[in-house]
Short mmCIF file of C-alpha atoms and ligand atoms in Angstrom, two decimals:
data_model
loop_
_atom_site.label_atom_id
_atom_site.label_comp_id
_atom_site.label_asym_id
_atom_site.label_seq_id
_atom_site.Cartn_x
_atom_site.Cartn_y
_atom_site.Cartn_z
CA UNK A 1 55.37 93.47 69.17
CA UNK A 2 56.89 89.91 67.94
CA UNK A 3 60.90 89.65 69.32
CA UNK A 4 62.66 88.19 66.39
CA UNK A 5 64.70 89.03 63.21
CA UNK A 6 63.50 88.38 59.98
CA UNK A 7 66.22 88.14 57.36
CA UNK A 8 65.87 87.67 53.61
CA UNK A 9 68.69 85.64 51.92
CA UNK A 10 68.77 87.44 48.67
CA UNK A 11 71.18 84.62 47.31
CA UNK A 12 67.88 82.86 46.97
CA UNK A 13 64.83 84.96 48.73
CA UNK A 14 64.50 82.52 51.44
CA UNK A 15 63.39 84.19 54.52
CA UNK A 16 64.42 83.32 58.13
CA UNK A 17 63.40 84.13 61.63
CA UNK A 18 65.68 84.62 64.25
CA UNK A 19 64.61 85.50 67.96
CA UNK A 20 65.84 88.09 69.49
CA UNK A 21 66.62 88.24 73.25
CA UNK A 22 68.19 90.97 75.81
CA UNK A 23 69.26 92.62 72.08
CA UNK A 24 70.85 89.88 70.97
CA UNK A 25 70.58 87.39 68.43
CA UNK A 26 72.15 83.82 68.52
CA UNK A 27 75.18 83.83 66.10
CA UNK A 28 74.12 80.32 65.37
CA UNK A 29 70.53 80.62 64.00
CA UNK A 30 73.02 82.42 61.53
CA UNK A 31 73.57 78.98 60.80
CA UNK A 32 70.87 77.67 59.35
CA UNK A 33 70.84 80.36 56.96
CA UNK A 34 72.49 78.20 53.44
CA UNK A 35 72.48 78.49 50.19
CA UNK A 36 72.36 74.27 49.44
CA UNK A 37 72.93 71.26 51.90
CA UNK A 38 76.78 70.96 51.92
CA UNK A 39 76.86 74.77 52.61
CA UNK A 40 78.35 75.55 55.93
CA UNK A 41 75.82 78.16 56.94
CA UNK A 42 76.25 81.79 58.15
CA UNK A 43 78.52 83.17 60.59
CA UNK A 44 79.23 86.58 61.68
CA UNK A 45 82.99 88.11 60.69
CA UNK A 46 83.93 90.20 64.20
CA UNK A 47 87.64 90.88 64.45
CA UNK A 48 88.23 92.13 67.68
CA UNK A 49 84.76 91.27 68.86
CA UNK A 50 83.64 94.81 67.99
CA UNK A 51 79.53 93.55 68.37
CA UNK A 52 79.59 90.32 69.74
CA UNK A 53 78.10 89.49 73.21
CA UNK A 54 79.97 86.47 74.62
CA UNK A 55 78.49 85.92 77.77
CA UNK A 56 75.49 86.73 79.93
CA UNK A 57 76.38 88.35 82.99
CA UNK A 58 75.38 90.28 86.23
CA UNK A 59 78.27 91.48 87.46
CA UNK A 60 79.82 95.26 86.26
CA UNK A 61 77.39 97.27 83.83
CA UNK A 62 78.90 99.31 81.67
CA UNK A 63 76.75 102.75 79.78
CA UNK A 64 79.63 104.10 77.70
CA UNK A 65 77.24 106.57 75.83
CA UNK A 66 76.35 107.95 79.32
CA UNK A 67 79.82 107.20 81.46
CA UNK A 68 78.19 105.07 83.69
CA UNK A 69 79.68 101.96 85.86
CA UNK A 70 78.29 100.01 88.34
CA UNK A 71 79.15 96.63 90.08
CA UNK A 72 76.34 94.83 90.48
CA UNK A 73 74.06 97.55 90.63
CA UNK A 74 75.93 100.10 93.05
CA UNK A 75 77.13 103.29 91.25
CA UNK A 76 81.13 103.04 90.71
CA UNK A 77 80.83 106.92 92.54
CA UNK A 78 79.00 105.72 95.65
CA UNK A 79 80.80 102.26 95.98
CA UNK A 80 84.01 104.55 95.98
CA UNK A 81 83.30 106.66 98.79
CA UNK A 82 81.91 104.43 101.01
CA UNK A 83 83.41 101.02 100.70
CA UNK A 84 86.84 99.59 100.99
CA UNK A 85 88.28 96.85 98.33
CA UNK A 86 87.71 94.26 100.25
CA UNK A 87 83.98 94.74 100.83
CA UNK A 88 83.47 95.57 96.84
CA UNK A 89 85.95 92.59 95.50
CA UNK A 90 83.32 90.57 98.38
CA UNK A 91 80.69 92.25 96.54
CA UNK A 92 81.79 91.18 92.93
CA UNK A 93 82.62 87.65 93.81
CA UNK A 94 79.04 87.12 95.61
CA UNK A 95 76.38 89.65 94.40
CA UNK A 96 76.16 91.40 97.85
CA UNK A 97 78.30 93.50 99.93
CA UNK A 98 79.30 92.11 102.95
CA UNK A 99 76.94 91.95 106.36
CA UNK A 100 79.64 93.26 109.72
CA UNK A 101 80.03 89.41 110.16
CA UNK A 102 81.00 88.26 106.50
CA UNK A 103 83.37 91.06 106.05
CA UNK A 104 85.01 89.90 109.50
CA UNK A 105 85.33 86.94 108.38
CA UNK A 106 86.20 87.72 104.52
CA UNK A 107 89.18 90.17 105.90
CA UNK A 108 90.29 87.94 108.47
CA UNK A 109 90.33 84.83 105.42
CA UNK A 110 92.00 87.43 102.94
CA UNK A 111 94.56 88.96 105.64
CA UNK A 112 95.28 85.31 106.50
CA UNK A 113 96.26 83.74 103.23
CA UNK A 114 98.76 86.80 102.58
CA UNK A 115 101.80 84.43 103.08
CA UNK A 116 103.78 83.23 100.30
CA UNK A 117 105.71 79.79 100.24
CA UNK A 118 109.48 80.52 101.04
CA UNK A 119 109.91 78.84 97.49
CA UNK A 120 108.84 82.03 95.82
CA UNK A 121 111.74 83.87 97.21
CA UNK A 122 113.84 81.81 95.03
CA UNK A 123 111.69 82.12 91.98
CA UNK A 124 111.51 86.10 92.29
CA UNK A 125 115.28 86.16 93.07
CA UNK A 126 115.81 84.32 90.00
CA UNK A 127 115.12 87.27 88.07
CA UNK A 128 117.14 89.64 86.47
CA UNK A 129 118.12 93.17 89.18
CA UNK A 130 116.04 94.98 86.16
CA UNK A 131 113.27 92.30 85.65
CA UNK A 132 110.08 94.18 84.55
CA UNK A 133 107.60 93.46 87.40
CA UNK A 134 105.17 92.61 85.47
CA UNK A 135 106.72 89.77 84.15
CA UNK A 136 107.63 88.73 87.63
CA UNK A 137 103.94 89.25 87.96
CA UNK A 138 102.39 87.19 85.25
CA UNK A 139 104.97 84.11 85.95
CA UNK A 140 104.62 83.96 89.80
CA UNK A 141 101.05 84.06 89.37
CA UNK A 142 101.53 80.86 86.92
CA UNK A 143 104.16 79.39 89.26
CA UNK A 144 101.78 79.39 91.60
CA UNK A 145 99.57 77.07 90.15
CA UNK A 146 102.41 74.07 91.22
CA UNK A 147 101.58 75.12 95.12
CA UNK A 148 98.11 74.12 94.59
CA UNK A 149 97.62 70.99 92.31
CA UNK A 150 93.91 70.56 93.98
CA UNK A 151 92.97 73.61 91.67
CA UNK A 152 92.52 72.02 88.91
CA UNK A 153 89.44 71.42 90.15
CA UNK A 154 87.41 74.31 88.88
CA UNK A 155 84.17 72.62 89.35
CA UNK A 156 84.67 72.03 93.32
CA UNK A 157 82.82 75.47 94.90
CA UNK A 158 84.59 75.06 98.00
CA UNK A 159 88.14 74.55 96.33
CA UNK A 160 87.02 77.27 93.89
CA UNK A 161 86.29 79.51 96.86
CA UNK A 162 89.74 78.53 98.51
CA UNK A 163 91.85 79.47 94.92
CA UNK A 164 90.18 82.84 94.73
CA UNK A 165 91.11 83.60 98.66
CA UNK A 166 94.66 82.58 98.26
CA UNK A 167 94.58 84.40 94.83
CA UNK A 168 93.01 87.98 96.05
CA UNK A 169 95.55 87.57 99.40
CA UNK A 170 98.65 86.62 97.34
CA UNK A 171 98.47 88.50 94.66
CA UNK A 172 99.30 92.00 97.10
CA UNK A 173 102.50 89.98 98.50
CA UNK A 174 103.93 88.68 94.87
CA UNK A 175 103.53 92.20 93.53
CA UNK A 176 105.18 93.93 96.51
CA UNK A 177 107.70 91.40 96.00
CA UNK A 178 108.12 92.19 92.49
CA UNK A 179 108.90 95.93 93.50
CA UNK A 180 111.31 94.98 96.02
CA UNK A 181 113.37 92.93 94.05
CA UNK A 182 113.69 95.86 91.68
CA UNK A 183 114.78 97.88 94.11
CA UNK A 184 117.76 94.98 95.49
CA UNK A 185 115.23 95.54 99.24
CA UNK A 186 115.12 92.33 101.28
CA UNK A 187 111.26 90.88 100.86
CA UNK A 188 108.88 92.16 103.60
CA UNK A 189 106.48 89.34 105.29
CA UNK A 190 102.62 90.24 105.54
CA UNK A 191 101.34 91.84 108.88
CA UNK A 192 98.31 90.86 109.86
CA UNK A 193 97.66 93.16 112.12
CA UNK A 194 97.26 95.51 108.97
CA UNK A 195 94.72 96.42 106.59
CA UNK A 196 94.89 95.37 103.34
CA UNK A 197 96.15 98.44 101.51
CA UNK A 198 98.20 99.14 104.98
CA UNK A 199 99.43 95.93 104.60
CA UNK A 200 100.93 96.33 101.05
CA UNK A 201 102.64 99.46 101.93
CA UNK A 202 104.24 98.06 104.80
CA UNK A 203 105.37 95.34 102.28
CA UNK A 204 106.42 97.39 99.69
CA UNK A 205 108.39 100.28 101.59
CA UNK A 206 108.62 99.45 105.56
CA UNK A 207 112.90 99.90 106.41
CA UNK A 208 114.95 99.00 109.22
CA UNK A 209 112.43 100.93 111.40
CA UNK A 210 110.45 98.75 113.85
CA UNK A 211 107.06 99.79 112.59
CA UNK A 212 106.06 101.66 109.43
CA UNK A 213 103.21 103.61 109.69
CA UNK A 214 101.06 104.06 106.40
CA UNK A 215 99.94 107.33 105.97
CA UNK A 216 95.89 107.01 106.25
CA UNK A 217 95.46 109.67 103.23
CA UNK A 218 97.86 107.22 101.02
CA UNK A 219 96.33 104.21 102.14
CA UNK A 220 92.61 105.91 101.22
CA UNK A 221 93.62 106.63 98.19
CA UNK A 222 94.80 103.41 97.10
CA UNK A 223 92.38 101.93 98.52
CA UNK A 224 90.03 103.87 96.46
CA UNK A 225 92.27 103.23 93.33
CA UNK A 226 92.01 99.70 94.11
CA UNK A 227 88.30 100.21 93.89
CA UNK A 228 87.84 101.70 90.63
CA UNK A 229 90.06 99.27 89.15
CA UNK A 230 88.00 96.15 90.44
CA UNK A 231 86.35 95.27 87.30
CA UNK A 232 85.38 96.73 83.83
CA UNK A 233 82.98 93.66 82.51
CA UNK A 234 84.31 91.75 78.67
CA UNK A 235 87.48 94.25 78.80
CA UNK A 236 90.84 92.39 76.82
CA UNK A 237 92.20 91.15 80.26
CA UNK A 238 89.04 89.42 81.52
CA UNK A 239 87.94 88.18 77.92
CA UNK A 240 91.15 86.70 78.26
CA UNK A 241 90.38 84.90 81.90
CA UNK A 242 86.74 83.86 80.32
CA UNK A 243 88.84 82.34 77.34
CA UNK A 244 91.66 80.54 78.89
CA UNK A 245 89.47 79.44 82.05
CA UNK A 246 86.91 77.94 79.18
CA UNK A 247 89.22 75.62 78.89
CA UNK A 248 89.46 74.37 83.07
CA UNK A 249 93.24 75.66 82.89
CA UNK A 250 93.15 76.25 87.07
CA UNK A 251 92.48 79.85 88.52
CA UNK A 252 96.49 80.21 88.80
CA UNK A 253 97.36 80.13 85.04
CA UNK A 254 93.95 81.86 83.74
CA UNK A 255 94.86 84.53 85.93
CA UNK A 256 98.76 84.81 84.42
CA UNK A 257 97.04 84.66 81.13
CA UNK A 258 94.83 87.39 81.66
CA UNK A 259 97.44 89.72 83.73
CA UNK A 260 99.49 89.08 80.50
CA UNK A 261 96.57 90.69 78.66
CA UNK A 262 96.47 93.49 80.78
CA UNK A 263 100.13 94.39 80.49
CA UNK A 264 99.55 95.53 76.90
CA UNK A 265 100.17 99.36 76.22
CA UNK A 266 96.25 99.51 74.90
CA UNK A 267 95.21 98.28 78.24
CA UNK A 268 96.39 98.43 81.36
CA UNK A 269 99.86 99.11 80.32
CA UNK A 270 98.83 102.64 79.22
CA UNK A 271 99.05 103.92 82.30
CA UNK A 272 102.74 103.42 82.36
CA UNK A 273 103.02 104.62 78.60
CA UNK A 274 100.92 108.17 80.16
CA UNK A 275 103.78 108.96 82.36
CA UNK A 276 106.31 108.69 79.58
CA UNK A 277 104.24 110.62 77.31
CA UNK A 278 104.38 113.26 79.81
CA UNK A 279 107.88 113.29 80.28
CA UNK A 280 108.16 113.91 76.54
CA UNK A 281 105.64 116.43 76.65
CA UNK A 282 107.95 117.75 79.10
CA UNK A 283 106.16 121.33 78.98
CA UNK A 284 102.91 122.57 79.13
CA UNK A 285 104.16 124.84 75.65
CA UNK A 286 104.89 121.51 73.93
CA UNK A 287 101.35 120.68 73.88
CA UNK A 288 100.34 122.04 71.02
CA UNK A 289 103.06 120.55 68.71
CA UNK A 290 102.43 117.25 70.43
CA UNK A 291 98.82 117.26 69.98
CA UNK A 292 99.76 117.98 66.34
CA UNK A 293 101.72 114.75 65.76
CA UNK A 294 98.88 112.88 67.23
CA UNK A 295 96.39 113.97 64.55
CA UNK A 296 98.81 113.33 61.69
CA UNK A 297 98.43 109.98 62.91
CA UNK A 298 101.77 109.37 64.20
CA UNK A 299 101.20 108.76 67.95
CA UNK A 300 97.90 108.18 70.01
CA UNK A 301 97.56 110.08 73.44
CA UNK A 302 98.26 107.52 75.63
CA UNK A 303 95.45 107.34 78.35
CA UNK A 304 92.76 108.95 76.16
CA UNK A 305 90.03 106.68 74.11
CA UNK A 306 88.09 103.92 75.16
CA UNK A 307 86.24 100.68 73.19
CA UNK A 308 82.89 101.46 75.44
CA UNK A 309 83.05 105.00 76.84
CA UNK A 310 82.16 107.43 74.54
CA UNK A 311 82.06 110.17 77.29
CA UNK A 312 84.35 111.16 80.16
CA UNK A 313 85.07 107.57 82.08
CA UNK A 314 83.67 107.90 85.72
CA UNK A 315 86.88 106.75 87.12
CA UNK A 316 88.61 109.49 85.73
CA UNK A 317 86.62 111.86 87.42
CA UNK A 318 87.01 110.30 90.66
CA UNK A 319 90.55 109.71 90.21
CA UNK A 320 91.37 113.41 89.23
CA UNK A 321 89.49 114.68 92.78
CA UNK A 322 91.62 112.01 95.09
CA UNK A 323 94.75 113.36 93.26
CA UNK A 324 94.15 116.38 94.64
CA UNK A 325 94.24 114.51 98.76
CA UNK A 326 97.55 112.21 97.91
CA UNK A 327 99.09 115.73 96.88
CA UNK A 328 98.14 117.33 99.98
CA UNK A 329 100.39 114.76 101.58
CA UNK A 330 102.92 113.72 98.90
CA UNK A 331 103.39 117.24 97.58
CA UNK A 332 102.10 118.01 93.86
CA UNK A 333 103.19 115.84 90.60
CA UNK A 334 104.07 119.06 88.51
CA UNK A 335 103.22 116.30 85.86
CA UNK A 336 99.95 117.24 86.97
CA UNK A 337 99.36 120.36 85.09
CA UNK A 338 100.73 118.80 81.81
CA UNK A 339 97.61 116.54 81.97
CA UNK A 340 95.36 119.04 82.95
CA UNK A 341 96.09 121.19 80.20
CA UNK A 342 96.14 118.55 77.52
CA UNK A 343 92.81 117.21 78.21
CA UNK A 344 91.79 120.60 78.01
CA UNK A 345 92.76 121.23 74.58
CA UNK A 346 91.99 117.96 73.66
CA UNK A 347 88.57 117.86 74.43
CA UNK A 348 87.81 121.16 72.10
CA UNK A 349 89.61 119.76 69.65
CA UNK A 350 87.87 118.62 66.31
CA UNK A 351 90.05 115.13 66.18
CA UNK A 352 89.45 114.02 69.80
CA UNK A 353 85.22 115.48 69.32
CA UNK A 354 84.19 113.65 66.66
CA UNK A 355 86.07 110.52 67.88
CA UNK A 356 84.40 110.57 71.39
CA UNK A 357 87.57 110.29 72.75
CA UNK A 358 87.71 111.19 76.51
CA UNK A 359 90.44 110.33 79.26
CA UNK A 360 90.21 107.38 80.35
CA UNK A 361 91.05 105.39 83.86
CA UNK A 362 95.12 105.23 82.86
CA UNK A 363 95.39 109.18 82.22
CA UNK A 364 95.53 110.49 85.66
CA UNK A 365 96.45 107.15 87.73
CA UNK A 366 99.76 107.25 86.73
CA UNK A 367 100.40 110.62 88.15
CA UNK A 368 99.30 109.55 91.51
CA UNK A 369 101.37 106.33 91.57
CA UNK A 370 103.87 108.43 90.63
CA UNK A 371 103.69 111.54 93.47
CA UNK A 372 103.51 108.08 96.06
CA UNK A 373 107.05 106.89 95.02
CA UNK A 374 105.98 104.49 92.17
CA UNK A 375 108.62 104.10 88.94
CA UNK A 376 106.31 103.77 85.82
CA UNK A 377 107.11 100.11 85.78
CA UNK A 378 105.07 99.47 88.61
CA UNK A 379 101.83 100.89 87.09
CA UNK A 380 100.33 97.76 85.33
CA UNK A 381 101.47 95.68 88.56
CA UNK A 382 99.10 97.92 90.60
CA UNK A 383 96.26 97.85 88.28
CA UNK A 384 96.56 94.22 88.50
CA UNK A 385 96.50 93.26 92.62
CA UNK A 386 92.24 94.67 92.41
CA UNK A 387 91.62 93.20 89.02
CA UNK A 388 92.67 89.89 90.53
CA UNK A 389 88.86 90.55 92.24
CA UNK A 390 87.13 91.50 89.03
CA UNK A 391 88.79 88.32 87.20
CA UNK A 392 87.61 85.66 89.79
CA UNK A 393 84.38 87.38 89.84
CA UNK A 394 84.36 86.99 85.48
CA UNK A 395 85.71 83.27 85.77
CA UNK A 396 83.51 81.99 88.58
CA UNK A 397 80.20 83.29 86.75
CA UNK A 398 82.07 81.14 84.05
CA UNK A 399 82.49 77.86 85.27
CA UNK A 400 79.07 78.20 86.75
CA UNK A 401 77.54 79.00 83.61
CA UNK A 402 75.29 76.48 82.28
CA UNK A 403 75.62 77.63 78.42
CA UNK A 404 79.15 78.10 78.40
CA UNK A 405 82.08 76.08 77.13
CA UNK A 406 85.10 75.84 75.81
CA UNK A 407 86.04 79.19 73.62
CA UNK A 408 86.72 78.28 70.17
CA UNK A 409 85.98 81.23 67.58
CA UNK A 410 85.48 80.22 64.13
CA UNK A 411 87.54 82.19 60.88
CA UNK A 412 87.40 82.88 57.29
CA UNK A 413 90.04 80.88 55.65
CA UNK A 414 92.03 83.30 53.01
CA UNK A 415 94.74 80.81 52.25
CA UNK A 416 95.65 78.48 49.27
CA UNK A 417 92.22 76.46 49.13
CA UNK A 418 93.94 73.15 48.24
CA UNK A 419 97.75 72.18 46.22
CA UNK A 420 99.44 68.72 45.84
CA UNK A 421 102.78 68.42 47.71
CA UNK A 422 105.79 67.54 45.66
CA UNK A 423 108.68 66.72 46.73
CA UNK A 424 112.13 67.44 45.62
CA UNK A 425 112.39 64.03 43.48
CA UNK A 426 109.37 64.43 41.84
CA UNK A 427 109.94 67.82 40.88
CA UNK A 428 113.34 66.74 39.08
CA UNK A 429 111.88 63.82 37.38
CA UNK A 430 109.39 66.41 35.75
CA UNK A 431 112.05 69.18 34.37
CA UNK A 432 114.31 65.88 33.25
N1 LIG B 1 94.91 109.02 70.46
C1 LIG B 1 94.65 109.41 69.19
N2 LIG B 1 93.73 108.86 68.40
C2 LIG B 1 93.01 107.85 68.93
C3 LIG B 1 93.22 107.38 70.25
C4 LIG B 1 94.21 108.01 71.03
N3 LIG B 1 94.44 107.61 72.28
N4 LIG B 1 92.36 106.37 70.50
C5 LIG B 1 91.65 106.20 69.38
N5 LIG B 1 92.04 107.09 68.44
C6 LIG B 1 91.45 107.26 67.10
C7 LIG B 1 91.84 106.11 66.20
O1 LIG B 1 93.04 106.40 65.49
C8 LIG B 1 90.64 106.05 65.27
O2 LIG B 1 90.72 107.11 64.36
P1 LIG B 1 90.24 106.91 62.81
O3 LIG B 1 88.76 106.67 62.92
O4 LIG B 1 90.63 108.16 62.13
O5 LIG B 1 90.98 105.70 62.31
C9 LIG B 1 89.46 106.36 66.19
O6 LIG B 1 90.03 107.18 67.24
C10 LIG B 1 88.81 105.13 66.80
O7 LIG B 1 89.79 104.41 67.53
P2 LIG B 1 89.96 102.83 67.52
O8 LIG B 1 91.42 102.52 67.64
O9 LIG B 1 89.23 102.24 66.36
O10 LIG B 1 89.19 102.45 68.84
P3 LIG B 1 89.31 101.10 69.64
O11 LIG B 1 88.04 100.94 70.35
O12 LIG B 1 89.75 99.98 68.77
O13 LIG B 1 90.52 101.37 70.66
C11 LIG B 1 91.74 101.98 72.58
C12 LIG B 1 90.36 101.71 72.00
C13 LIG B 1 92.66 100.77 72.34
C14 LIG B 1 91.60 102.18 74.09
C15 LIG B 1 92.33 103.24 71.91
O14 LIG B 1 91.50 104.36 72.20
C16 LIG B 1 93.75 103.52 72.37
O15 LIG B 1 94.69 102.96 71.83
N6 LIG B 1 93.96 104.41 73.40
C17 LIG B 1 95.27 104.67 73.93
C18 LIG B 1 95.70 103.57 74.87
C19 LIG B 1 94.93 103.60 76.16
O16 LIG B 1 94.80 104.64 76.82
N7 LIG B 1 94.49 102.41 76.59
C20 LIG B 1 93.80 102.25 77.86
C21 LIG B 1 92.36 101.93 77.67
S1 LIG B 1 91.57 101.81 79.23
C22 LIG B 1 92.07 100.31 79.83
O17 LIG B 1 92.29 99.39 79.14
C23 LIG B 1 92.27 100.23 81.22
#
């Protein structure tokens, strides 16, 4: 069977062939498709780059038809029950989960970069008392970039390798010390005696006490989180990494970039918008009337709907059963049955059928963060400290790639085609 595409221009019945390859066809044998010499040629109008592959990669594979994801092969399901984040952000960022030795030595790297320069305490105390953290996020992650000048080099492997250590260590410490400024709590230092999900707690809620002890169902369970939340292939906030990295900005600032992304209501700020949706829910009664307003259009159901899964998302699922274990310890989110009963009209509903739309990741993490002593603000930031993984993983097949370079999409131009400036003179010489 031949591979390619043939097209007929029926501007002037030429014919073209284009090959196609992995389902794809290059946008620019578009090109060659004109209508005279001085034409510019064929593109492809995409807003929001609803059918347009941008990169080849082998990292997270995605079936949204089916609710499938997988990191480099491994089932999202299987990677979740038997792996912590460290070994699957190891696994992203090399192709391979970790032999005993190499995740020794990976934890014992990660666990030992954890330490932020005292410098940052001044930045993050420069904040407002009510500073959103994930604006104290995205700007100490670009701050950041001033500690290491040498990261500018993004074609170095070895100083690559160093940027993404620092950035996957640091990352746990500038968020916990996002939360604790918030909270007017003096900053905690790493402990590297810890794990790394023990070692955030600690950071984010040990007390005058000599030692906090994480509870080992908490720390599971975020560890877990952490997990599911590692990667999610061309999603808004690592488009944005691929983008702004394109462009050898270092690791430090394509990172703030694409954490900036992320903190967007339709992405990985929904979670926090779920929680206040609840809370105006209020009642599972109100359903009804709420799911009402969201078919006349005037509100979406925050944490329901996905670009690529048309089905349940697979970290939904797994995120609903570990809800269950955090509330054995934490005591059960009452916000809890609110969700479970509005999925549960949603998903016979007509509106939310035909749509495909299914809970996604956001829906239920929120309620967890919540039962573990998270505000709503913190949300995003926690989504954030495993993507860190899944955007060094997107950014280093980048730079690496042979066939990439900068990102520069092209447009249709609407405006004014051409007009003759006049100025203010001319123009009253003319009605003289
Ligand atoms: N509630 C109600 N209606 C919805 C929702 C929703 N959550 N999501 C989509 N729809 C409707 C749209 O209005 C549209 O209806 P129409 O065909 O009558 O116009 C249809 O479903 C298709 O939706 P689009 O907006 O075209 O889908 P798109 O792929 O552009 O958007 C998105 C995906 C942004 C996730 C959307 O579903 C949404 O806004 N969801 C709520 C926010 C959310 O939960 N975001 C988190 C996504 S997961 C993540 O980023 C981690």
């Amino acid at each position: 069977m031949p591979n390619a595409l043939t097209i007929t221009d029926q501007r002037n019945n030429k014919t073209y062939e284009a090959p196609i390859e992995n389902g794809t066809i290059r946008a620019m044998d578009l090109r060659k498709i004109k209508t005279d010499p001085e034409d510019f040629g064929l593109m492809t109008y995409d807003p929001a780059f609803m059918n347009t592959a941008s990169c080849k990669s082998s990292i997270t594979f995605i079936d949204g038809d089916k609710g499938i994801l997988r990191y480099r092969g491994y089932d999202i399901e299987a990677l979740a029950e038997k792996c912590t984040y460290l070994q699957v952000a190891y696994l992203l960022l090399h192709g391979e989960l970790p032999t005993p030795e190499q995740d020794q030595q990976w934890t014992y790297e990660i666990t030992h970069h954890t330490m932020l320069h005292e410098n940052i305490k001044n930045f993050v105390d420069g904040f407002r008392y009510d500073a959103h953290p994930m604006g104290i996020l995205v700007s100490t992650l670009a701050a950041l970039s001033t500690f290491y000048p040498e990261a500018k080099n993004v074609h170095d492997p070895e100083i690559r390798q160093r940027q993404i250590v620092r950035l996957i260590a640091k990352i746990a410490t500038v968020a916990a010390y996002s939360y604790r400024h918030r909270r007017g709590l003096p900053y905690v230092y790493p402990d590297n005696d810890l794990s790394y999900t023990e070692n955030f707690m600690n950071m984010l809620w040990k007390m005058p006490e000599p030692k906090y002890v994480a509870s080992p169902v908490i720390a599971r369970a975020l560890d877990v989180l952490f997990i599911l939340h590692a990667d999610h292939e061309q999603n808004c906030s690592a488009a944005t990494m691929r983008v702004v990295g394109s462009s050898q900005a270092d690791p430090y600032l394509s990172m703030a970039a694409a954490a900036s992304a992320l903190s967007g209501p339709l992405h990985g700020g929904a979670n926090e918008e779920v929680l206040r949706m609840l809370d105006e829910i209020g009642s599972v009664k109100n359903i009804p009337a709420y799911i009402k307003r969201v078919k006349a259009g005037e509100l979406k159901l925050m944490g329901f709907g996905h670009r690529v899964y048309k089905n349940y998302d697979p970290r939904a699922r797994i995120i609903k059963a570990v809800a269950n274990e955090v509330f054995e310890v934490t005591g059960r989110n009452e916000k809890l049955d609110i969700a479970i009963e509005l999925e549960r009209i949603a998903l016979q509903d007509d509106y939310f059928v035909q749509r495909k739309l299914y809970p996604n990741v956001d829906f239920y993490s929120g309620i967890i963060y919540q039962a573990m002593g998270f505000q709503p603000e913190m949300f995003t930031v926690l989504f954030a400290i495993p993507r860190a993984a899944g955007w060094l993983a997107q950014w280093s097949e980048l730079v690496q790639d042979p066939e990439q370079k900068i990102s520069r999409p092209r447009q249709v131009y609407t405006g004014i085609s051409h007009r003759t400036l006049e100025t203010a003179d001319q123009k009253q010489t003319v009605h003289a």
